[in-house]
Amino acid sequence: MLINHTTIRFDPAKRAEAMALVDDLVDRSRTEDGTVRYRAMTDVGDPDVVRFFEQYEDAAAAEAHAESEQYRRFVESLPELADGNVETIRIRADETDRVELTPRDAVDALD
């Protein structure tokens, strides 16, 4: 399992263009073989910051994504759209667990 958490700050003046590319990247990447999850979220404190959460079955799936047309188009746009460096945290995990709680169960788990 390979997980990437990427943070990108976009130039506020180019936010609409950036978000259109983000939407296309996410929509197309979610259907790639070996992709478990592919999400992009704006930061609650700064709407110009987008955080990507990518989860792949293995390194080969992540490499195939990095070679995809939509990924290359997105990355090639970054010099014009990004406002600062791109940060990626890569996590290699042997196993992951999914925990789903009701809101009440989440409160009860505090005890």
Coordinates of N, CA and C in Angstrom, one line a residue:
M1 N 0.9 -1.2 0.0 CA 0.0 0.0 0.0 C 0.9 1.2 0.0
L2 N 0.6 2.2 -0.9 CA 1.3 3.4 -0.9 C 0.3 4.6 -0.8
I3 N 0.7 5.5 0.1 CA -0.2 6.6 0.4 C 0.6 7.9 0.2
N4 N 0.1 8.8 -0.6 CA 0.7 10.2 -0.8 C -0.2 11.2 -0.2
H5 N 0.3 12.1 0.5 CA -0.4 13.3 1.0 C 0.4 14.5 0.5
T6 N -0.2 15.2 -0.5 CA 0.4 16.3 -1.2 C -0.3 17.6 -0.9
T7 N 0.5 18.7 -0.6 CA -0.1 20.0 -0.3 C 0.5 21.0 -1.4
I8 N -0.5 21.7 -2.0 CA -0.1 22.7 -3.0 C -0.9 24.0 -2.7
R9 N -0.2 25.1 -2.7 CA -0.8 26.4 -2.6 C -0.9 27.0 -4.0
F10 N -2.1 27.4 -4.4 CA -2.2 28.0 -5.7 C -2.3 29.5 -5.6
D11 N -1.8 30.2 -6.7 CA -1.9 31.6 -6.8 C -3.4 32.0 -6.8
P12 N -3.8 32.9 -5.9 CA -5.2 33.2 -5.8 C -5.8 33.8 -7.1
A13 N -5.0 34.4 -7.9 CA -5.5 35.0 -9.1 C -5.7 33.9 -10.2
K14 N -5.2 32.7 -10.0 CA -5.3 31.6 -10.9 C -6.0 30.4 -10.3
R15 N -6.7 30.7 -9.2 CA -7.4 29.6 -8.5 C -8.5 28.9 -9.4
A16 N -9.3 29.6 -10.2 CA -10.3 29.0 -11.0 C -9.7 28.0 -12.0
E17 N -8.6 28.5 -12.6 CA -7.9 27.6 -13.6 C -7.3 26.4 -12.9
A18 N -6.7 26.6 -11.7 CA -6.1 25.5 -11.0 C -7.2 24.5 -10.6
M19 N -8.3 25.0 -10.1 CA -9.4 24.1 -9.6 C -10.0 23.2 -10.7
A20 N -10.0 23.8 -11.9 CA -10.5 23.1 -13.1 C -9.6 21.9 -13.4
L21 N -8.3 22.1 -13.3 CA -7.3 21.1 -13.5 C -7.4 20.0 -12.4
V22 N -7.5 20.5 -11.1 CA -7.7 19.6 -10.0 C -8.9 18.7 -10.2
D23 N -10.0 19.3 -10.6 CA -11.2 18.5 -10.8 C -11.0 17.4 -11.8
D24 N -10.4 17.8 -12.9 CA -10.2 16.8 -14.0 C -9.2 15.7 -13.5
L25 N -8.1 16.1 -12.8 CA -7.2 15.1 -12.3 C -7.8 14.1 -11.4
V26 N -8.6 14.6 -10.5 CA -9.3 13.7 -9.5 C -10.3 12.8 -10.2
D27 N -11.1 13.4 -11.1 CA -12.1 12.5 -11.7 C -11.5 11.4 -12.5
R28 N -10.4 11.7 -13.3 CA -9.8 10.7 -14.1 C -8.9 9.7 -13.3
S29 N -8.3 10.2 -12.3 CA -7.4 9.4 -11.5 C -8.1 8.3 -10.7
R30 N -9.3 8.7 -10.2 CA -10.1 7.7 -9.4 C -10.4 6.4 -10.1
T31 N -10.4 6.4 -11.4 CA -10.7 5.2 -12.2 C -9.5 4.4 -12.6
E32 N -8.3 4.8 -12.3 CA -7.1 4.1 -12.7 C -7.0 2.8 -11.9
D33 N -6.5 1.7 -12.6 CA -6.3 0.5 -12.0 C -5.3 0.6 -10.8
G34 N -5.6 0.0 -9.7 CA -4.7 0.1 -8.5 C -4.9 1.3 -7.6
T35 N -5.8 2.2 -8.0 CA -6.1 3.4 -7.2 C -7.2 3.0 -6.2
V36 N -6.9 3.1 -4.9 CA -7.9 2.8 -3.9 C -8.7 4.0 -3.6
R37 N -8.0 5.2 -3.4 CA -8.6 6.4 -3.1 C -7.8 7.5 -3.7
Y38 N -8.5 8.6 -4.2 CA -7.9 9.7 -4.8 C -8.8 10.9 -4.5
R39 N -8.4 11.8 -3.6 CA -9.2 12.9 -3.2 C -8.4 14.2 -3.1
A40 N -9.1 15.3 -3.4 CA -8.5 16.6 -3.2 C -9.4 17.4 -2.4
M41 N -8.9 18.2 -1.4 CA -9.7 19.0 -0.5 C -9.0 20.4 -0.4
T42 N -9.9 21.4 -0.3 CA -9.3 22.7 0.0 C -9.1 22.8 1.5
D43 N -8.2 23.6 1.9 CA -7.9 23.8 3.4 C -8.9 24.7 4.0
V44 N -9.5 24.3 5.1 CA -10.6 25.0 5.7 C -10.1 26.4 6.1
G45 N -8.8 26.6 6.4 CA -8.2 27.9 6.8 C -7.7 28.7 5.6
D46 N -7.5 28.1 4.5 CA -7.0 28.8 3.3 C -7.5 28.1 2.0
P47 N -8.5 28.7 1.4 CA -9.0 28.0 0.2 C -8.1 28.0 -1.0
D48 N -6.9 28.6 -0.9 CA -6.0 28.5 -2.0 C -5.0 27.3 -1.9
V49 N -5.2 26.6 -0.7 CA -4.4 25.5 -0.5 C -5.2 24.2 -0.7
V50 N -4.7 23.3 -1.6 CA -5.3 22.1 -1.9 C -4.5 20.9 -1.4
R51 N -5.1 20.0 -0.7 CA -4.4 18.8 -0.2 C -5.0 17.6 -0.9
F52 N -4.1 16.8 -1.4 CA -4.4 15.6 -2.1 C -4.2 14.4 -1.2
F53 N -5.1 13.4 -1.2 CA -4.9 12.2 -0.5 C -5.0 11.1 -1.5
E54 N -3.9 10.4 -1.8 CA -3.8 9.3 -2.8 C -3.5 8.0 -2.1
Q55 N -4.2 7.0 -2.4 CA -3.9 5.7 -1.8 C -3.9 4.7 -3.0
Y56 N -2.8 4.0 -3.1 CA -2.6 3.0 -4.2 C -2.4 1.6 -3.6
E57 N -2.8 0.6 -4.4 CA -2.5 -0.8 -4.0 C -1.1 -1.1 -3.8
D58 N -0.2 -0.5 -4.7 CA 1.2 -0.8 -4.6 C 1.9 0.3 -5.4
A59 N 3.3 0.3 -5.4 CA 4.1 1.3 -6.0 C 3.9 1.3 -7.5
A60 N 3.6 0.1 -8.1 CA 3.4 0.1 -9.6 C 2.2 0.9 -10.0
A61 N 1.1 0.8 -9.2 CA -0.1 1.6 -9.5 C 0.2 3.1 -9.3
A62 N 1.0 3.5 -8.4 CA 1.4 4.9 -8.2 C 2.3 5.4 -9.4
E63 N 3.2 4.5 -9.8 CA 4.0 4.8 -11.0 C 3.2 5.0 -12.2
A64 N 2.2 4.1 -12.4 CA 1.3 4.2 -13.6 C 0.6 5.5 -13.6
H65 N 0.1 5.9 -12.4 CA -0.6 7.2 -12.3 C 0.3 8.4 -12.7
A66 N 1.6 8.3 -12.2 CA 2.5 9.4 -12.5 C 2.8 9.5 -14.0
E67 N 2.6 8.4 -14.7 CA 2.8 8.5 -16.2 C 1.5 8.8 -17.0
S68 N 0.4 9.0 -16.3 CA -0.9 9.3 -17.0 C -0.9 10.6 -17.6
E69 N -1.7 10.8 -18.6 CA -1.9 12.0 -19.3 C -2.4 13.1 -18.4
Q70 N -3.4 12.9 -17.6 CA -3.9 13.9 -16.7 C -2.9 14.4 -15.6
Y71 N -2.1 13.4 -15.1 CA -1.1 13.8 -14.1 C -0.1 14.7 -14.7
R72 N 0.4 14.3 -15.9 CA 1.5 15.1 -16.6 C 1.0 16.5 -16.9
R73 N -0.3 16.6 -17.4 CA -0.8 17.9 -17.7 C -0.9 18.8 -16.4
F74 N -1.4 18.1 -15.3 CA -1.5 18.9 -14.1 C -0.1 19.4 -13.6
V75 N 0.8 18.5 -13.5 CA 2.2 18.8 -13.0 C 2.8 19.9 -13.9
E76 N 2.7 19.7 -15.2 CA 3.3 20.7 -16.1 C 2.7 22.1 -16.0
S77 N 1.5 22.2 -15.4 CA 0.8 23.5 -15.2 C 1.3 24.2 -13.9
L78 N 1.9 23.4 -13.0 CA 2.3 24.0 -11.7 C 3.2 25.2 -11.7
P79 N 4.2 25.3 -12.6 CA 5.0 26.5 -12.6 C 4.2 27.8 -12.7
E80 N 3.1 27.7 -13.5 CA 2.3 28.9 -13.7 C 1.2 29.1 -12.6
L81 N 0.8 28.0 -12.0 CA -0.4 28.1 -11.1 C 0.0 28.0 -9.6
A82 N 1.1 27.4 -9.3 CA 1.4 27.2 -7.8 C 2.0 28.5 -7.3
D83 N 1.8 28.7 -6.0 CA 2.4 29.8 -5.3 C 3.3 29.2 -4.2
G84 N 4.4 28.8 -4.5 CA 5.3 28.1 -3.6 C 5.6 26.7 -3.9
N85 N 6.3 26.0 -3.0 CA 6.7 24.7 -3.3 C 5.6 23.7 -3.1
V86 N 5.7 22.5 -3.7 CA 4.8 21.4 -3.5 C 5.4 20.4 -2.5
E87 N 4.6 20.1 -1.5 CA 5.1 19.1 -0.5 C 4.3 17.8 -0.6
T88 N 5.1 16.7 -0.7 CA 4.4 15.4 -0.6 C 5.0 14.6 0.5
I89 N 4.2 14.0 1.2 CA 4.6 13.0 2.3 C 4.1 11.6 1.7
R90 N 5.1 10.7 1.6 CA 4.8 9.4 1.1 C 4.9 8.4 2.2
I91 N 3.9 7.6 2.3 CA 3.8 6.5 3.4 C 3.7 5.2 2.7
R92 N 4.6 4.3 3.1 CA 4.5 2.9 2.6 C 4.0 2.1 3.8
A93 N 2.9 1.4 3.6 CA 2.3 0.6 4.7 C 2.0 -0.8 4.2
D94 N 2.3 -1.7 5.2 CA 2.0 -3.2 4.9 C 0.6 -3.5 5.0
E95 N -0.1 -2.7 5.9 CA -1.6 -2.9 6.1 C -2.2 -1.7 6.6
T96 N -3.5 -1.5 6.3 CA -4.2 -0.4 6.8 C -5.6 -0.9 7.3
D97 N -6.1 -0.2 8.2 CA -7.4 -0.6 8.8 C -8.4 0.6 8.5
R98 N -9.6 0.3 8.2 CA -10.7 1.3 8.1 C -11.6 1.2 9.3
V99 N -11.8 2.3 9.9 CA -12.6 2.4 11.1 C -13.8 3.4 10.8
E100 N -15.0 2.9 10.9 CA -16.1 3.8 10.6 C -17.0 3.8 11.9
L101 N -17.3 5.0 12.4 CA -18.1 5.2 13.6 C -19.3 6.1 13.3
T102 N -20.3 5.8 14.1 CA -21.4 6.8 14.1 C -20.9 8.0 14.9
P103 N -21.5 9.2 14.8 CA -21.1 10.3 15.6 C -21.2 9.9 17.1
R104 N -22.2 9.2 17.5 CA -22.4 8.8 18.9 C -21.3 7.9 19.3
D105 N -20.9 6.9 18.5 CA -19.8 6.0 18.8 C -18.5 6.7 18.9
A106 N -18.3 7.8 18.1 CA -17.1 8.5 18.2 C -17.0 9.2 19.6
V107 N -18.1 9.7 20.1 CA -18.1 10.3 21.4 C -17.8 9.3 22.5
D108 N -18.5 8.1 22.3 CA -18.3 7.0 23.3 C -16.9 6.5 23.3
A109 N -16.2 6.6 22.2 CA -14.8 6.1 22.1 C -13.9 7.0 22.9
L110 N -14.3 8.2 23.3 CA -13.4 9.0 24.1 C -13.2 8.5 25.5
D111 N -14.1 7.7 26.0 CA -14.1 7.1 27.4 C -13.1 6.0 27.5

